[in-house]
XYZ file of C-alpha atoms in Angstrom:
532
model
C -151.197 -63.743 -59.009
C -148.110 -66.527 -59.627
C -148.766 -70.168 -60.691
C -148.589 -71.319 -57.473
C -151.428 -69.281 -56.112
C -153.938 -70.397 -58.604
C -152.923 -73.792 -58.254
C -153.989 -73.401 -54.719
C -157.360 -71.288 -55.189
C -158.240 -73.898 -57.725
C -157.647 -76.908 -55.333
C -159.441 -75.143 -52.494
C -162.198 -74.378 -53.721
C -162.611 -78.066 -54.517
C -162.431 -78.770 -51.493
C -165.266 -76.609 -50.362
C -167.054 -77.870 -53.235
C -166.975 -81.626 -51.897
C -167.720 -80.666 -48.457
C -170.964 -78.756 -49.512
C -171.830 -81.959 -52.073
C -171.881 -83.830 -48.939
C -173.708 -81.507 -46.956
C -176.579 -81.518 -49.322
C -176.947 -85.095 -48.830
C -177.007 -85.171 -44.819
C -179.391 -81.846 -45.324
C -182.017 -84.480 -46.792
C -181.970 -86.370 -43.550
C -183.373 -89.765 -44.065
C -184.203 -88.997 -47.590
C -187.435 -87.585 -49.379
C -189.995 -90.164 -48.866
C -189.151 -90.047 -45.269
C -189.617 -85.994 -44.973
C -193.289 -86.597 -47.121
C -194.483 -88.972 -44.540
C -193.397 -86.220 -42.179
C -195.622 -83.871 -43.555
C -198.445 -86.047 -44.113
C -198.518 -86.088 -40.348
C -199.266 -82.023 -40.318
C -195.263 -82.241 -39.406
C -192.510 -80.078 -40.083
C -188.834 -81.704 -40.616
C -186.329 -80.376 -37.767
C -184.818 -77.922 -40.064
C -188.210 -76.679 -41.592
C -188.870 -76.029 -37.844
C -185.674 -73.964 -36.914
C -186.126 -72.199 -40.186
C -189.546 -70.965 -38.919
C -188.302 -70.361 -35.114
C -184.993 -68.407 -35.506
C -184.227 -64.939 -36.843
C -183.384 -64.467 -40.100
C -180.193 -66.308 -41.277
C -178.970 -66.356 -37.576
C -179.047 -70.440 -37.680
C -175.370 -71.412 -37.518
C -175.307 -75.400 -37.436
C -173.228 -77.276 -36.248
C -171.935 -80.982 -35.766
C -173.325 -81.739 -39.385
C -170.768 -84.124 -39.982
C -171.359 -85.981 -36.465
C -171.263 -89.855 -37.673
C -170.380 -89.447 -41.142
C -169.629 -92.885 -42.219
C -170.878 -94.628 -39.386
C -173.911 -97.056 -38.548
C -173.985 -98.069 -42.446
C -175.136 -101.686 -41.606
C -178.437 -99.197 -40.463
C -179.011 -97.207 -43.614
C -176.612 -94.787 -42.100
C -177.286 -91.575 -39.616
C -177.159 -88.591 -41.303
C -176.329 -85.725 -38.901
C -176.361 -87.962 -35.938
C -180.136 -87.660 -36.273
C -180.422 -84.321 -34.710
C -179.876 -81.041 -36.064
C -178.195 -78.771 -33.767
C -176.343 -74.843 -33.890
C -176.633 -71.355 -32.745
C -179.001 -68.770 -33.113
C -181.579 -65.947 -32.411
C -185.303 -65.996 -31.659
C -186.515 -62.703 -30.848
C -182.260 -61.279 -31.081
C -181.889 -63.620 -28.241
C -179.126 -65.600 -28.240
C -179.310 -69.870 -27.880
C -178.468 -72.911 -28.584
C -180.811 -75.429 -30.672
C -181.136 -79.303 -30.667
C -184.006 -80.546 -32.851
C -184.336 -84.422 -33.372
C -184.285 -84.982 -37.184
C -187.994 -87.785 -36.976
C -186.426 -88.426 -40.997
C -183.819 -90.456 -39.243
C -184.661 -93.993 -37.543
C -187.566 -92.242 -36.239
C -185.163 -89.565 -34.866
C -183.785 -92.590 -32.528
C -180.735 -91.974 -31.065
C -177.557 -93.255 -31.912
C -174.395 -93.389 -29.640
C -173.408 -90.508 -32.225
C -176.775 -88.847 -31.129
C -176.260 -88.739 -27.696
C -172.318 -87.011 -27.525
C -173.487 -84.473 -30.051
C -176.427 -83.543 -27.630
C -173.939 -83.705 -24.406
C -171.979 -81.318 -26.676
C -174.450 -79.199 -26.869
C -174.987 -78.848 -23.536
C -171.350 -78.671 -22.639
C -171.120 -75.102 -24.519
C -174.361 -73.934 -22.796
C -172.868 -74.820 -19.078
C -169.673 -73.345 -20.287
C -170.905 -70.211 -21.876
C -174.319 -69.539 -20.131
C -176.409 -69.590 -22.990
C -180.294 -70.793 -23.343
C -180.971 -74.127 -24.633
C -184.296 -74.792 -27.205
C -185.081 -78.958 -27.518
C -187.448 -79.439 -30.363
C -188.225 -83.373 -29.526
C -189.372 -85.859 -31.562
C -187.656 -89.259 -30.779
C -188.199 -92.929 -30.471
C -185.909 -93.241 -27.793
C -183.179 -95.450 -27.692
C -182.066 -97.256 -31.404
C -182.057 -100.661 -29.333
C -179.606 -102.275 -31.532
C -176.987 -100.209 -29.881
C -177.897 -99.897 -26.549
C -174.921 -100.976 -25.117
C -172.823 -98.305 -26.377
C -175.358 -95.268 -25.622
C -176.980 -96.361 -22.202
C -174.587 -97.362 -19.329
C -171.394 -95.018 -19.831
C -170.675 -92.234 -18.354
C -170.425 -89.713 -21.110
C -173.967 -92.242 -23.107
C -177.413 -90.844 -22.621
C -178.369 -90.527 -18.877
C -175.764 -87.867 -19.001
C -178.112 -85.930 -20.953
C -180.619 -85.101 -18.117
C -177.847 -84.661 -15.249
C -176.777 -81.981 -17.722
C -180.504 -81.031 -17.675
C -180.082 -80.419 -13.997
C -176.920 -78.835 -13.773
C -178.494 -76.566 -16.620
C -180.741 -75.116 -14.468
C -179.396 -75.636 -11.020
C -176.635 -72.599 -12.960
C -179.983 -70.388 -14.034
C -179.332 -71.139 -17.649
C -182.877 -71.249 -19.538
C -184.181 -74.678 -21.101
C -187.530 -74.601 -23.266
C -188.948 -77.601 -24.888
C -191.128 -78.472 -27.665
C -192.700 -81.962 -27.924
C -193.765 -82.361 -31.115
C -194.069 -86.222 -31.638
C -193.095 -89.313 -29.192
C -191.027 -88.907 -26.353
C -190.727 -92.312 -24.737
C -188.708 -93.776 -21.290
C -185.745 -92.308 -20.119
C -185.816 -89.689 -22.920
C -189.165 -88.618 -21.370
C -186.866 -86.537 -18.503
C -185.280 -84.415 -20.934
C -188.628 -82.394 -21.618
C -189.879 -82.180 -17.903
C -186.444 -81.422 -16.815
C -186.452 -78.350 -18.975
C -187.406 -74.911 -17.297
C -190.351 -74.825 -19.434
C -192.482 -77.339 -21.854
C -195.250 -77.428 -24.610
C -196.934 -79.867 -26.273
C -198.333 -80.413 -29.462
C -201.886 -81.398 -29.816
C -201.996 -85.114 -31.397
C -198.707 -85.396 -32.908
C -196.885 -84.844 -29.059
C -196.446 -87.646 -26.524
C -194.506 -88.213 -23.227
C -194.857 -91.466 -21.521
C -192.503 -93.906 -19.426
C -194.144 -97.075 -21.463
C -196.065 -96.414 -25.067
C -199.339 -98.542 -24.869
C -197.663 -101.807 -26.372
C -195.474 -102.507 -23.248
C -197.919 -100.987 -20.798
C -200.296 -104.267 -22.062
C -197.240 -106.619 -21.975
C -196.262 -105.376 -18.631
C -199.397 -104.867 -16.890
C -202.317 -105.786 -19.195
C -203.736 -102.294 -19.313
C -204.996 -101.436 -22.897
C -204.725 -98.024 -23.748
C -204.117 -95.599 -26.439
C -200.370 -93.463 -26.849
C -202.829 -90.574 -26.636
C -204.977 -91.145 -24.154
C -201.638 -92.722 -21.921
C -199.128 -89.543 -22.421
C -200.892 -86.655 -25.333
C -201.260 -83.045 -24.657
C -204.750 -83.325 -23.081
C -203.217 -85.865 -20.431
C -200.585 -84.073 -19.185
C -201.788 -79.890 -19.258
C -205.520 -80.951 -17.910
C -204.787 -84.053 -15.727
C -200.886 -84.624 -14.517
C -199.562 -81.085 -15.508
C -196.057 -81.480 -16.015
C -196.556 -79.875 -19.531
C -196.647 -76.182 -19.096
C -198.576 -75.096 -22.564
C -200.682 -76.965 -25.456
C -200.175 -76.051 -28.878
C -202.466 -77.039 -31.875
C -199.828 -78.024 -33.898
C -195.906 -77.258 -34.661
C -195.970 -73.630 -35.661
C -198.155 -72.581 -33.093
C -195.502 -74.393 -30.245
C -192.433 -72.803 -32.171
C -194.398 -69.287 -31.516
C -195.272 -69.928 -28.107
C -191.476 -70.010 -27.924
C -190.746 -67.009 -29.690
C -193.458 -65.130 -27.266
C -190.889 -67.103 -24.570
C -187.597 -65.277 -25.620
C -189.228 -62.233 -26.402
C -189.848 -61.984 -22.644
C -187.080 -63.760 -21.698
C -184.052 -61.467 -19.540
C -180.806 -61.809 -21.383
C -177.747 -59.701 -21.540
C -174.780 -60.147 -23.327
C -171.266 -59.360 -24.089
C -170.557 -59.210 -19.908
C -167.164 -58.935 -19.698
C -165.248 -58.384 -23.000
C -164.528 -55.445 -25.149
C -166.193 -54.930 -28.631
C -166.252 -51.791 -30.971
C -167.930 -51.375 -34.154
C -166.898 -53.826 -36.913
C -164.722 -52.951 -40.205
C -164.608 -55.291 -42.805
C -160.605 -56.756 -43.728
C -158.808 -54.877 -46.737
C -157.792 -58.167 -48.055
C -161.075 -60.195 -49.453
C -161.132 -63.854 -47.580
C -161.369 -65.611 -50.398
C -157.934 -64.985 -50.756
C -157.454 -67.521 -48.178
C -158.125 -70.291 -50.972
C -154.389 -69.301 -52.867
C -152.639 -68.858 -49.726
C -153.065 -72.391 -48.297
C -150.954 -75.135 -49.856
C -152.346 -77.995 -52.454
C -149.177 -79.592 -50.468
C -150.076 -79.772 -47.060
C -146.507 -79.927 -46.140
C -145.617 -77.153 -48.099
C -144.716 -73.549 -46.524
C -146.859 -69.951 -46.474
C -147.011 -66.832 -44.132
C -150.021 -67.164 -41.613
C -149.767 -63.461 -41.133
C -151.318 -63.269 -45.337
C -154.293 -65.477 -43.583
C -154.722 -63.302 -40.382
C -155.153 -60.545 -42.664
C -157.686 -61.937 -44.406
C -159.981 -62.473 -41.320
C -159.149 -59.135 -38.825
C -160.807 -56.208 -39.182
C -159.256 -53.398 -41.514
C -156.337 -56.458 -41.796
C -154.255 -54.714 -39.097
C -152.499 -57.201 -36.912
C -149.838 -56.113 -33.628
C -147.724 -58.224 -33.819
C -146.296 -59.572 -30.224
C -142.410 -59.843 -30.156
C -141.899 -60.271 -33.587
C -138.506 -60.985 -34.214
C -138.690 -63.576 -31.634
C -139.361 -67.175 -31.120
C -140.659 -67.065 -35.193
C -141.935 -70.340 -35.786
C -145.246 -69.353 -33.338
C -146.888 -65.641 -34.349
C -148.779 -63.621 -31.730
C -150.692 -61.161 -31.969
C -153.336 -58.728 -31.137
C -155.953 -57.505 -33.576
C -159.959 -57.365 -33.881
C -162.598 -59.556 -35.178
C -166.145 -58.650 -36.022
C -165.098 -55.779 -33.915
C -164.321 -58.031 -30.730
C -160.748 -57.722 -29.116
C -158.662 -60.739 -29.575
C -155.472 -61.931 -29.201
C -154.542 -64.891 -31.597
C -151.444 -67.483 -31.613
C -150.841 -69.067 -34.606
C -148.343 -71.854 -36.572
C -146.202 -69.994 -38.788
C -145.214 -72.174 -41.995
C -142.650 -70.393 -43.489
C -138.967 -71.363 -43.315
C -136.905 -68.786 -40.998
C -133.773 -67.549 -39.345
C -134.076 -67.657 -35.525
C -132.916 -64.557 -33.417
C -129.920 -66.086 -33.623
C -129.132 -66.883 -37.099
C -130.074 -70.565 -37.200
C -133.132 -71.745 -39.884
C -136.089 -73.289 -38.487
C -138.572 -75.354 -40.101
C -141.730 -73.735 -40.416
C -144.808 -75.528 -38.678
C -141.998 -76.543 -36.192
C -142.322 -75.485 -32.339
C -139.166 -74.384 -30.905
C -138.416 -73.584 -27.684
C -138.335 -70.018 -28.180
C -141.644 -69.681 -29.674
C -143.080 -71.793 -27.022
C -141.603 -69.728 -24.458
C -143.608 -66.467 -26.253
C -146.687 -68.447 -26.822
C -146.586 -69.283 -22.997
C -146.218 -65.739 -21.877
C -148.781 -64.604 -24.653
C -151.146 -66.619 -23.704
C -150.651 -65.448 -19.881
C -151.032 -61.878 -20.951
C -154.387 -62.108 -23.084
C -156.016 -64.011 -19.533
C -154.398 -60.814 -17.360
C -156.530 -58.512 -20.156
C -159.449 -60.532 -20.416
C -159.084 -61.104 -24.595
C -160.407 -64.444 -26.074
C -157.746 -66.084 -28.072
C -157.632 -67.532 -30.953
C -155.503 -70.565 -32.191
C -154.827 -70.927 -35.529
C -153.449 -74.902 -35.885
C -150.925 -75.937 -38.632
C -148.157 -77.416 -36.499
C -145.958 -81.097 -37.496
C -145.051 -80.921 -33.379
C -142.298 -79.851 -31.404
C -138.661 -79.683 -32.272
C -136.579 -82.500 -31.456
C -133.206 -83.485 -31.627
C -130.079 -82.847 -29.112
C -129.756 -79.065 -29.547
C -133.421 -78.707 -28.464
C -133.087 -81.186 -25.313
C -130.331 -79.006 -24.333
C -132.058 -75.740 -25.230
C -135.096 -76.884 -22.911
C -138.120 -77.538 -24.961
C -139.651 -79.603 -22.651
C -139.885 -77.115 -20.157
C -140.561 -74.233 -22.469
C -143.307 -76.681 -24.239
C -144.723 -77.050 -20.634
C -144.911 -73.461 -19.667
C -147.246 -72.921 -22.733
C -149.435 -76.356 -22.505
C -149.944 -74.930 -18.651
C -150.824 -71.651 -19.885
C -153.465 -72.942 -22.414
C -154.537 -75.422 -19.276
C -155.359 -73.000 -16.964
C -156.857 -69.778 -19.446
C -160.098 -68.496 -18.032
C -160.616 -66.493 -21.644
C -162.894 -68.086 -24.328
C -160.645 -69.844 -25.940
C -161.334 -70.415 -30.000
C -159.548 -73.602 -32.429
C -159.142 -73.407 -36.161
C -157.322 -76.098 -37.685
C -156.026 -74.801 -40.839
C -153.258 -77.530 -41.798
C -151.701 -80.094 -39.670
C -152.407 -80.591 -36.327
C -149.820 -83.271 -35.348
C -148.386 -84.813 -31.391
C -147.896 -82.666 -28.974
C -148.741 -80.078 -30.909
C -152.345 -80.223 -31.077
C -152.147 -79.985 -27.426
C -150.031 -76.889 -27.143
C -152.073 -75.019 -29.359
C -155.106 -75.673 -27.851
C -156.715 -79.060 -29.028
C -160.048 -80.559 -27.892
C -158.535 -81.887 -24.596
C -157.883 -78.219 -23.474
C -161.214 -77.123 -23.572
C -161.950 -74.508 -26.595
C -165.013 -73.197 -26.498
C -165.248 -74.088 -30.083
C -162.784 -76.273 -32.400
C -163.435 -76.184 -35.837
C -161.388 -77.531 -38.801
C -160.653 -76.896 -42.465
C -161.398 -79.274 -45.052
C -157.633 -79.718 -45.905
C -156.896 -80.452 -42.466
C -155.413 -83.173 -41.184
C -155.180 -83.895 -37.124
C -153.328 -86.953 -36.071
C -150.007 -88.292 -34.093
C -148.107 -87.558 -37.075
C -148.050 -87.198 -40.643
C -149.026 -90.539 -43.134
C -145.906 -90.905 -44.454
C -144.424 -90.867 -41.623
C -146.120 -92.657 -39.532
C -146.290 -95.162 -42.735
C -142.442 -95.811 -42.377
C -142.486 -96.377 -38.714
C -145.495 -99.120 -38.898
C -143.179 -100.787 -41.985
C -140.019 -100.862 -39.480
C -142.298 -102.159 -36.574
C -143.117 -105.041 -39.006
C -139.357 -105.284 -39.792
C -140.237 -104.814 -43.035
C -138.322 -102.239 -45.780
C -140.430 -99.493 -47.350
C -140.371 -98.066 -51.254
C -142.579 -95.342 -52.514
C -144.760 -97.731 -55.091
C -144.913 -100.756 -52.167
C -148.741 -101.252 -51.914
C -148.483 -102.088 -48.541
C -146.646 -98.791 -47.564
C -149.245 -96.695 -49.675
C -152.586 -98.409 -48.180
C -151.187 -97.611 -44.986
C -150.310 -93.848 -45.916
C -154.022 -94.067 -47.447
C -155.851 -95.485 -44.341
C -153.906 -93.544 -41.984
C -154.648 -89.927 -43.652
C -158.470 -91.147 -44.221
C -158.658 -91.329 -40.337
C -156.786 -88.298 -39.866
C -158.822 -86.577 -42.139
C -161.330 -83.274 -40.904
C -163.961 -85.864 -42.077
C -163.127 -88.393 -39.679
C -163.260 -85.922 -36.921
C -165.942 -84.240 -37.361
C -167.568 -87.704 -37.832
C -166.465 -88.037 -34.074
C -167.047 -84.869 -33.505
C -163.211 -84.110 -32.158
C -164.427 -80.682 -34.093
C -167.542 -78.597 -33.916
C -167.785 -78.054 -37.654
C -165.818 -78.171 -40.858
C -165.821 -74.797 -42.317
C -165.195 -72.999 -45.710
C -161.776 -71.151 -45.389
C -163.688 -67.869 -46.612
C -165.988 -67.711 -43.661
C -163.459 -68.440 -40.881
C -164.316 -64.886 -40.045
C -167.709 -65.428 -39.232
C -167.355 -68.627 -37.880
C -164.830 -67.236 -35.053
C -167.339 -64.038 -34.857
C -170.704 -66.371 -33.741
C -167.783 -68.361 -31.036
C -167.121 -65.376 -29.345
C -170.807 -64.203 -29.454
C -171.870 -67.267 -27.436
C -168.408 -67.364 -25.533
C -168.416 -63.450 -23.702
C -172.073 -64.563 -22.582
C -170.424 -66.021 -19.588
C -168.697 -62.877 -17.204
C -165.497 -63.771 -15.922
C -165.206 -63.651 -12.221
C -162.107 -65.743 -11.726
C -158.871 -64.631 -11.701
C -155.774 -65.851 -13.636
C -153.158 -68.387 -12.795
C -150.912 -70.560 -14.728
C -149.684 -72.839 -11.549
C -146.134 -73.435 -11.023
C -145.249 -72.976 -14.635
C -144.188 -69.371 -14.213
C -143.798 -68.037 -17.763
């Protein structure tokens, strides 16, 4: 291995090291006296409960990062104050959203409520089971203006409830402590619902604002527990003595439950890559701006690292390709960093979409929908090439043809963010405004208009004001603008599903497509007027 390669590994793996530094402190929730009250209630902590519901190791989480950095006036909301991901209770495949009690009381936050709508949004899209495990105050009232009259704020949460089901997608809940006002629908609008003895309660009004509002005393039990609603009002379905008995009652659920899988896309058996994906960590650049061959990185994630490459001596700055995954037939469309000569002599600028490229992405992309093959985008792309030459050469048009392509893809389509994920770019290549079915990021990435620097020396001009490297004006801008731009920052606002370890992009793209070909395709294929 050369210089430059360990220089890399070394730097990577830093990375990863800080990300899972952090994840061990939003694991704890809101912290360890907080979890031993918990159990002093005869509670389990949301993840103590998944770990007892799901198959073995089949929990994939997650959102962890949703509202990282935020709500610190509020002692902070670690994991948005729910824990949610995908897994397997009785090898059935679902989705899980557990409130995290640890956390305000497992209130929810305006973070709270978009990673829940999330949640939902890849069960419409995908057809996939949903598990609530609810324990929640209800609304954290300091906020309430930014989670309870919008659109996309809480009530959305139960029309998804209903659209849920109106679409025959299962919904089971668990209440296993309060469950008060509006957030009372999301239980009774589920397919199914148990309730724990004691600990579980689901009323419009808890017993203080029943006496303010009507003068009725009464106790939270007696007003909305388990032997209230499964003896006398009946809109629970089942009463369990206490959590572990209602997580079993919903394993004895999914054991029954009718679900089949992989409906409409091709899978064989999986082979391992010949290149270990680890390697990953010396192939990506310390520099972020600095060049590599994507192809080295596809080879570390496909099976038996064998990669068809789709017109290869063409449109270079864009590779396409088909290849498998976990055994699952793909077709994947990735940035290509390295500096190279065109078909027609001329270098390009890696990272760089030309018009060419665009052209084969377009018609790519068009191809894998006519198959049926999932895609996969592989982001690390500074934007589209400008200048004369290119206005000439038609990039606009050629950039259209593939931004209508990825618009109108019926496939599951799949976002890594390996690099930069700049402009227009993060568009083309299939951002989170063109619908992935899941968008995850690297922790090197970066995903903004455009790059710090550079964006640095255009706020300085704006200001009419000169720039030099050591200015400390020009560097806190460079500084604030790549914090915000950082994978951090949007996972905090969850503009990606997950941050994940370069070295397990393989099985992070493997779970997408399991959820993804739950869904059969029965639509057929049309990119609109932009013929490709």
């Amino acid at each position: 291995m050369d210089l430059k390669f360990n220089i890399n590994e070394d730097y990577s793996k830093l990375l990863v090291s800080d990300m899972k530094k952090k994840l061990d402190k939003i694991y704890v929730g809101g912290g360890k006296e907080k979890i031993d009250k918990v159990h002093k209630k005869n509670k389990l902590t949301a993840r103590e409960r998944i770990e007892y519901l799901v198959d073995n190791d089949s929990f994939f989480e997650i959102a962890e990062f949703a509202g990282y950095g935020k709500y610190e006036e509020f002692g902070g909301c670690p994991c948005g104050g729910v824990v949610a991901g995908i897994a397997r209770i009785n090898k059935k495949l679902c989705l899980i959203i557990a409130n995290d009690s640890t956390v305000k009381s497992g209130a929810w936050f305006p973070t709270t409520a978009k990673k829940n709508l999330r949640v939902q949004e890849i069960a419409i899209e995908n057809h996939v089971p949903i598990v609530y495990l609810v324990d929640s105050a209800g609304v954290f009232l300091q906020l309430q203006d930014q989670i309870f009259p919008d659109k996309e704020n809480f009530g959305r949460v139960f029309r998804n409830n209903a659209i849920l089901s109106s679409k025959g997608i299962f919904q089971v809940s668990a209440i296993m402590g309060p469950c008060v006002a509006g957030g009372a629908y999301l239980p009774i609008m589920s397919d199914e619902s148990i309730i724990v003895e004691k600990t579980g309660s689901i009323f419009l009004a808890g017993s203080h604002l029943v006496k303010a509002a009507i003068g009725e005393i009464i106790e939270n039990e007696e007003l909305g527990g388990a032997k209230t609603h499964c003896e006398i009002s009946g809109i629970t379905d089942y009463k369990a003595m206490d959590d572990k008995d209602a997580l079993d009652k919903i394993k004895s659920i999914f054991e029954k439950i009718n679900l089949k899988e992989n409906k409409s896309f091709d899978r064989i058996k999986s082979e391992m890559p010949l290149h270990e994906s680890s390697k990953i960590y010396g192939i990506i650049p310390k520099e972020i701006k600095d060049n590599y061959d994507v192809v080295e990185i596809i080879k570390c994630i496909v099976d038996k690292s064998e990669f068809l490459e789709y017109k290869k001596d063409y449109g270079k700055t864009i590779v396409c390709g088909y290849t498998r995954v976990d055994g699952w037939s793909v077709g994947i469309v990735a940035n290509q960093r390295k500096i190279i000569k065109s078909s027609t002599g001329e270098m390009q600028f890696g990272g760089v979409i030309y018009s060419d490229s665009a052209n084969k992405a377009a018609r790519f992309v068009s191809i894998c929908n006519q198959k049926k093959i999932p895609i996969i985008f592989l982001q690390d792309v500074t934007g589209f090439m400008v200048g004369s030459k290119s206005e000439k050469g038609g990039i606009i048009k050629n950039g259209a043809k593939l931004v209508n392509a990825v618009s109108n893809s019926i496939v599951p389509k799949i976002t890594i963010i390996i690099g930069n994920s700049y402009g227009a770019g993060n568009y083309a290549m299939c951002g989170k405004a063109y619908d992935p079915r899941f968008i995850f990021a690297w922790p090197n990435s970066k995903i903004a208009v455009m790059g710090g620097e550079q964006a640095a020396k255009v706020i300085m001009q704006l200001n009419k004001k000169a720039y030099k490297k050591d200015d400390p004006e020009y560097r806190e801008i460079i500084e604030n603008y790549n914090n915000s731009a950082s994978a951090y920052n949007a996972a905090s606002n969850l503009w990606i599903d997950k941050i994940i370890d370069p070295a397990k992009t393989r099985e992070a793209i493997s779970k997408s497509l399991e959820v993804s070909c739950m869904k059969e395709i029965n639509e057929s294929y049309s990119n609109g007027v932009m013929q490709t």
